[in-house]
Amino acid sequence: EDQVTQSPEALRLQEGESSSLNCSYTVSGLRGLFWYRQDPGKGPEFLFTLYSAGEEKEKERLKATLTKKESFLHITAPKPEDSATYLCAVRGGSNYKLTFGKGTLLTVNP
Amino acid sequence: DVKVTQSSRYLVKRTGEKVFLECVQDMDHENMFWYRQDPGLGLRLIYFSYDVKMKEKGDIPEGYSVSREKKERFSLILESASTNQTSMYLCASSPVGGGTEAFFGQGTRLTVV
């Protein structure tokens, strides 16, 4: 069974203070690892897909990286508008479904 | 842009009612999903469909059924609503292929009283 664990559960940063969120996973035959952003009361918004170890993707202040056991979402010089819950999900080789972690609630204070 | 639209943002229903949640996607995606999201439990898959009239149970299908009569529309049915089905319900769609991302609707906050 696919499993995803995200840490920390919550992270509070000052504006401009860079940090990283962790997503550890176990999956049989990784087809894709996905990062989403979710604002309160809304559906998850797709950010990145990573397919293989060593791959990196960037979007504005966010950079996602992937190893064989975990993924990191690096946030460089965050702004208050980056405050949200960040979700990690995996799809394994024999499944249609996405298995999600419980998310990291990021708060960026001005 | 991919658009997944859920018919209601907020719903309040009574215990025992039959409840329909509707979802429509406009990108001709083969796969459609229904998740529920609860604090501390994350997103859990209820049902998914990989083609018209095809469906498979997810992790928590009890008390739910689904219908997919047209490719763009996927309905979640609560046969007899109960208070433990109070939750945020999220619909998603994705193209066929294991490495493809899923796109979510805005969610339906259902309260069963």
mmCIF file of C-alpha atoms in Angstrom:
data_model
loop_
_atom_site.group_PDB
_atom_site.id
_atom_site.type_symbol
_atom_site.label_atom_id
_atom_site.label_comp_id
_atom_site.label_asym_id
_atom_site.label_seq_id
_atom_site.Cartn_x
_atom_site.Cartn_y
_atom_site.Cartn_z
ATOM 1 C CA GLU A 1 0.000 0.000 0.000
ATOM 2 C CA ASP A 2 1.285 3.441 -0.955
ATOM 3 C CA GLN A 3 2.111 5.746 1.950
ATOM 4 C CA VAL A 4 2.972 9.440 2.189
ATOM 5 C CA THR A 5 4.193 11.257 5.299
ATOM 6 C CA GLN A 6 4.673 15.017 5.366
ATOM 7 C CA SER A 7 6.651 17.010 7.892
ATOM 8 C CA PRO A 8 6.412 19.266 9.699
ATOM 9 C CA GLU A 9 2.646 19.404 10.251
ATOM 10 C CA ALA A 10 2.881 23.173 10.636
ATOM 11 C CA LEU A 11 5.603 25.710 9.903
ATOM 12 C CA ARG A 12 5.661 29.375 10.775
ATOM 13 C CA LEU A 13 8.182 31.621 8.965
ATOM 14 C CA GLN A 14 8.984 35.283 8.858
ATOM 15 C CA GLU A 15 8.756 36.954 5.478
ATOM 16 C CA GLY A 16 12.035 36.316 3.641
ATOM 17 C CA GLU A 17 13.019 33.339 5.816
ATOM 18 C CA SER A 18 13.696 30.390 3.495
ATOM 19 C CA SER A 19 12.875 26.819 4.502
ATOM 20 C CA SER A 20 11.903 23.370 3.218
ATOM 21 C CA LEU A 21 8.938 21.038 3.545
ATOM 22 C CA ASN A 22 9.464 17.278 3.490
ATOM 23 C CA CYS A 23 7.451 14.488 1.871
ATOM 24 C CA SER A 24 8.552 10.900 2.548
ATOM 25 C CA TYR A 25 6.921 8.179 0.512
ATOM 26 C CA THR A 26 6.767 4.442 -0.051
ATOM 27 C CA VAL A 27 5.261 3.287 -3.323
ATOM 28 C CA SER A 28 5.539 0.329 -5.631
ATOM 29 C CA GLY A 29 6.699 1.689 -8.971
ATOM 30 C CA LEU A 30 6.455 5.455 -8.748
ATOM 31 C CA ARG A 31 4.504 6.894 -11.683
ATOM 32 C CA GLY A 32 4.560 10.443 -10.353
ATOM 33 C CA LEU A 33 4.939 12.581 -7.230
ATOM 34 C CA PHE A 34 2.713 15.644 -7.086
ATOM 35 C CA TRP A 35 2.733 18.835 -5.055
ATOM 36 C CA TYR A 36 -0.410 20.878 -4.479
ATOM 37 C CA ARG A 37 -1.221 24.103 -2.682
ATOM 38 C CA GLN A 38 -4.539 24.421 -0.846
ATOM 39 C CA ASP A 39 -6.015 27.644 0.496
ATOM 40 C CA PRO A 40 -8.637 27.472 3.287
ATOM 41 C CA GLY A 41 -12.035 26.325 2.042
ATOM 42 C CA LYS A 42 -10.823 25.683 -1.506
ATOM 43 C CA GLY A 43 -9.760 22.724 -3.615
ATOM 44 C CA PRO A 44 -6.074 21.827 -4.046
ATOM 45 C CA GLU A 45 -4.245 23.704 -6.786
ATOM 46 C CA PHE A 46 -1.666 21.756 -8.786
ATOM 47 C CA LEU A 47 1.952 22.944 -8.522
ATOM 48 C CA PHE A 48 4.433 20.302 -9.756
ATOM 49 C CA THR A 49 4.864 16.756 -10.990
ATOM 50 C CA LEU A 50 8.159 14.900 -10.458
ATOM 51 C CA TYR A 51 8.829 11.566 -12.108
ATOM 52 C CA SER A 52 12.310 10.328 -11.226
ATOM 53 C CA ALA A 53 15.048 10.757 -8.652
ATOM 54 C CA GLY A 54 17.203 13.793 -9.284
ATOM 55 C CA GLU A 55 14.473 15.749 -11.008
ATOM 56 C CA GLU A 56 13.812 19.360 -9.982
ATOM 57 C CA LYS A 57 11.035 21.801 -10.887
ATOM 58 C CA GLU A 58 10.744 25.512 -10.083
ATOM 59 C CA LYS A 59 7.949 28.041 -10.004
ATOM 60 C CA GLU A 60 8.530 31.527 -8.632
ATOM 61 C CA ARG A 61 9.724 31.093 -5.029
ATOM 62 C CA LEU A 62 9.066 27.334 -4.964
ATOM 63 C CA LYS A 63 11.422 24.526 -5.969
ATOM 64 C CA ALA A 64 10.561 20.844 -5.735
ATOM 65 C CA THR A 65 13.165 18.078 -5.680
ATOM 66 C CA LEU A 66 12.902 14.286 -5.649
ATOM 67 C CA THR A 67 14.987 11.396 -4.333
ATOM 68 C CA LYS A 68 14.095 7.701 -4.232
ATOM 69 C CA LYS A 69 12.506 8.057 -0.794
ATOM 70 C CA GLU A 70 11.462 11.680 -0.373
ATOM 71 C CA SER A 71 10.678 14.983 -1.964
ATOM 72 C CA PHE A 72 11.378 18.477 -0.714
ATOM 73 C CA LEU A 73 9.523 21.680 -1.427
ATOM 74 C CA HIS A 74 11.982 24.521 -0.936
ATOM 75 C CA ILE A 75 10.547 27.984 -0.358
ATOM 76 C CA THR A 76 12.949 30.844 -0.991
ATOM 77 C CA ALA A 77 12.291 34.263 0.550
ATOM 78 C CA PRO A 78 8.605 33.525 1.195
ATOM 79 C CA LYS A 79 5.912 36.196 1.231
ATOM 80 C CA PRO A 80 2.680 36.246 3.261
ATOM 81 C CA GLU A 81 0.731 35.210 0.150
ATOM 82 C CA ASP A 82 2.623 31.888 0.200
ATOM 83 C CA SER A 83 0.702 30.979 3.346
ATOM 84 C CA ALA A 84 -1.338 27.828 2.613
ATOM 85 C CA THR A 85 -1.408 24.094 3.186
ATOM 86 C CA TYR A 86 0.983 22.232 0.901
ATOM 87 C CA LEU A 87 0.001 18.689 -0.038
ATOM 88 C CA CYS A 88 2.167 15.918 -1.447
ATOM 89 C CA ALA A 89 0.722 12.925 -3.314
ATOM 90 C CA VAL A 90 2.018 9.851 -5.149
ATOM 91 C CA ARG A 91 0.658 7.547 -7.777
ATOM 92 C CA GLY A 92 2.044 4.005 -7.859
ATOM 93 C CA GLY A 93 2.483 1.671 -10.783
ATOM 94 C CA SER A 94 -0.722 -0.293 -10.536
ATOM 95 C CA ASN A 95 -3.102 2.375 -9.314
ATOM 96 C CA TYR A 96 -5.213 5.115 -10.750
ATOM 97 C CA LYS A 97 -5.566 6.861 -7.459
ATOM 98 C CA LEU A 98 -3.427 9.516 -5.825
ATOM 99 C CA THR A 99 -2.386 8.833 -2.232
ATOM 100 C CA PHE A 100 -2.036 12.063 -0.263
ATOM 101 C CA GLY A 101 -0.086 13.063 2.791
ATOM 102 C CA LYS A 102 -1.845 15.084 5.477
ATOM 103 C CA GLY A 103 -0.153 18.296 4.436
ATOM 104 C CA THR A 104 2.018 21.023 5.923
ATOM 105 C CA LEU A 105 0.313 24.227 7.032
ATOM 106 C CA LEU A 106 2.673 27.076 6.165
ATOM 107 C CA THR A 107 2.195 30.498 7.723
ATOM 108 C CA VAL A 108 4.388 33.398 6.593
ATOM 109 C CA ASN A 109 4.277 36.434 8.841
ATOM 110 C CA PRO A 110 4.983 39.902 7.442
ATOM 111 C CA ASP B 1 -7.134 26.072 -18.263
ATOM 112 C CA VAL B 2 -8.641 22.891 -16.932
ATOM 113 C CA LYS B 3 -11.880 23.510 -15.166
ATOM 114 C CA VAL B 4 -13.537 21.144 -12.726
ATOM 115 C CA THR B 5 -16.814 22.513 -11.438
ATOM 116 C CA GLN B 6 -18.756 21.213 -8.459
ATOM 117 C CA SER B 7 -22.411 22.092 -8.358
ATOM 118 C CA SER B 8 -22.493 23.526 -4.823
ATOM 119 C CA ARG B 9 -19.995 25.201 -2.502
ATOM 120 C CA TYR B 10 -22.099 24.619 0.609
ATOM 121 C CA LEU B 11 -24.895 22.161 1.362
ATOM 122 C CA VAL B 12 -26.909 21.450 4.498
ATOM 123 C CA LYS B 13 -28.931 18.232 4.529
ATOM 124 C CA ARG B 14 -30.904 16.269 7.074
ATOM 125 C CA THR B 15 -30.036 12.814 8.361
ATOM 126 C CA GLY B 16 -31.554 10.140 6.137
ATOM 127 C CA GLU B 17 -31.833 12.303 3.037
ATOM 128 C CA LYS B 18 -30.489 11.124 -0.302
ATOM 129 C CA VAL B 19 -27.830 13.608 -1.405
ATOM 130 C CA PHE B 20 -26.399 14.194 -4.872
ATOM 131 C CA LEU B 21 -23.083 15.949 -5.438
ATOM 132 C CA GLU B 22 -22.377 16.807 -9.064
ATOM 133 C CA CYS B 23 -19.055 17.390 -10.781
ATOM 134 C CA VAL B 24 -18.352 18.455 -14.374
ATOM 135 C CA GLN B 25 -14.982 18.748 -16.125
ATOM 136 C CA ASP B 26 -14.331 20.446 -19.444
ATOM 137 C CA MET B 27 -11.036 18.862 -20.551
ATOM 138 C CA ASP B 28 -12.212 15.498 -21.894
ATOM 139 C CA HIS B 29 -10.372 13.642 -19.113
ATOM 140 C CA GLU B 30 -10.894 9.896 -18.822
ATOM 141 C CA ASN B 31 -10.352 9.650 -15.065
ATOM 142 C CA MET B 32 -12.542 11.252 -12.428
ATOM 143 C CA PHE B 33 -12.330 10.978 -8.649
ATOM 144 C CA TRP B 34 -14.261 11.778 -5.497
ATOM 145 C CA TYR B 35 -12.329 12.462 -2.291
ATOM 146 C CA ARG B 36 -13.402 13.610 1.131
ATOM 147 C CA GLN B 37 -11.166 15.752 3.320
ATOM 148 C CA ASP B 38 -11.344 15.824 7.096
ATOM 149 C CA PRO B 39 -9.074 17.532 9.649
ATOM 150 C CA GLY B 40 -6.310 15.197 10.771
ATOM 151 C CA LEU B 41 -7.220 12.560 8.178
ATOM 152 C CA GLY B 42 -6.254 14.296 4.949
ATOM 153 C CA LEU B 43 -7.769 13.413 1.589
ATOM 154 C CA ARG B 44 -9.281 9.963 1.298
ATOM 155 C CA LEU B 45 -10.505 8.424 -1.950
ATOM 156 C CA ILE B 46 -14.168 7.413 -2.036
ATOM 157 C CA TYR B 47 -14.621 6.269 -5.656
ATOM 158 C CA PHE B 48 -13.028 6.783 -9.016
ATOM 159 C CA SER B 49 -14.025 6.223 -12.615
ATOM 160 C CA TYR B 50 -11.712 5.555 -15.551
ATOM 161 C CA ASP B 51 -14.389 5.578 -18.262
ATOM 162 C CA VAL B 52 -18.084 6.157 -18.809
ATOM 163 C CA LYS B 53 -20.142 3.728 -16.745
ATOM 164 C CA MET B 54 -16.969 2.303 -15.179
ATOM 165 C CA LYS B 55 -16.239 2.778 -11.498
ATOM 166 C CA GLU B 56 -14.049 1.372 -8.794
ATOM 167 C CA LYS B 57 -14.173 1.651 -5.032
ATOM 168 C CA GLY B 58 -11.594 3.711 -3.266
ATOM 169 C CA ASP B 59 -10.566 3.465 0.357
ATOM 170 C CA ILE B 60 -13.842 4.516 1.994
ATOM 171 C CA PRO B 61 -16.796 3.661 -0.287
ATOM 172 C CA GLU B 62 -19.254 2.634 2.438
ATOM 173 C CA GLY B 63 -22.417 4.743 2.393
ATOM 174 C CA TYR B 64 -21.663 6.194 -1.036
ATOM 175 C CA SER B 65 -22.364 5.341 -4.653
ATOM 176 C CA VAL B 66 -21.408 7.048 -7.917
ATOM 177 C CA SER B 67 -22.722 7.526 -11.403
ATOM 178 C CA ARG B 68 -20.922 8.359 -14.633
ATOM 179 C CA GLU B 69 -23.312 8.406 -17.568
ATOM 180 C CA LYS B 70 -21.326 10.964 -19.582
ATOM 181 C CA LYS B 71 -17.583 11.439 -19.812
ATOM 182 C CA GLU B 72 -17.628 14.963 -18.418
ATOM 183 C CA ARG B 73 -19.904 14.330 -15.435
ATOM 184 C CA PHE B 74 -19.304 12.307 -12.263
ATOM 185 C CA SER B 75 -21.880 12.241 -9.495
ATOM 186 C CA LEU B 76 -21.464 11.191 -5.877
ATOM 187 C CA ILE B 77 -24.560 9.902 -4.113
ATOM 188 C CA LEU B 78 -25.047 9.602 -0.388
ATOM 189 C CA GLU B 79 -27.796 7.004 -0.177
ATOM 190 C CA SER B 80 -28.928 7.966 3.327
ATOM 191 C CA ALA B 81 -26.951 10.866 4.747
ATOM 192 C CA SER B 82 -25.546 10.523 8.241
ATOM 193 C CA THR B 83 -23.826 13.030 10.510
ATOM 194 C CA ASN B 84 -20.466 11.269 10.067
ATOM 195 C CA GLN B 85 -20.618 12.192 6.393
ATOM 196 C CA THR B 86 -20.278 15.867 7.260
ATOM 197 C CA SER B 87 -17.105 16.787 5.392
ATOM 198 C CA MET B 88 -15.452 18.647 2.526
ATOM 199 C CA TYR B 89 -15.991 16.732 -0.714
ATOM 200 C CA LEU B 90 -13.541 17.213 -3.559
ATOM 201 C CA CYS B 91 -13.931 16.107 -7.160
ATOM 202 C CA ALA B 92 -10.911 15.733 -9.451
ATOM 203 C CA SER B 93 -10.160 14.707 -13.013
ATOM 204 C CA SER B 94 -7.039 13.628 -14.874
ATOM 205 C CA PRO B 95 -6.084 12.341 -18.311
ATOM 206 C CA VAL B 96 -5.249 8.680 -18.707
ATOM 207 C CA GLY B 97 -1.668 7.825 -17.750
ATOM 208 C CA GLY B 98 -0.033 7.194 -14.409
ATOM 209 C CA GLY B 99 2.178 10.266 -14.408
ATOM 210 C CA THR B 100 -0.541 12.763 -15.082
ATOM 211 C CA GLU B 101 -1.655 15.212 -12.467
ATOM 212 C CA ALA B 102 -5.219 15.512 -11.219
ATOM 213 C CA PHE B 103 -7.102 18.805 -11.215
ATOM 214 C CA PHE B 104 -9.533 19.568 -8.446
ATOM 215 C CA GLY B 105 -12.805 21.402 -8.158
ATOM 216 C CA GLN B 106 -13.439 24.056 -5.541
ATOM 217 C CA GLY B 107 -14.987 21.605 -3.096
ATOM 218 C CA THR B 108 -18.416 21.141 -1.531
ATOM 219 C CA ARG B 109 -18.749 21.650 2.207
ATOM 220 C CA LEU B 110 -21.540 19.276 3.245
ATOM 221 C CA THR B 111 -23.129 19.477 6.669
ATOM 222 C CA VAL B 112 -25.545 16.746 7.715
ATOM 223 C CA VAL B 113 -27.769 17.701 10.645
#
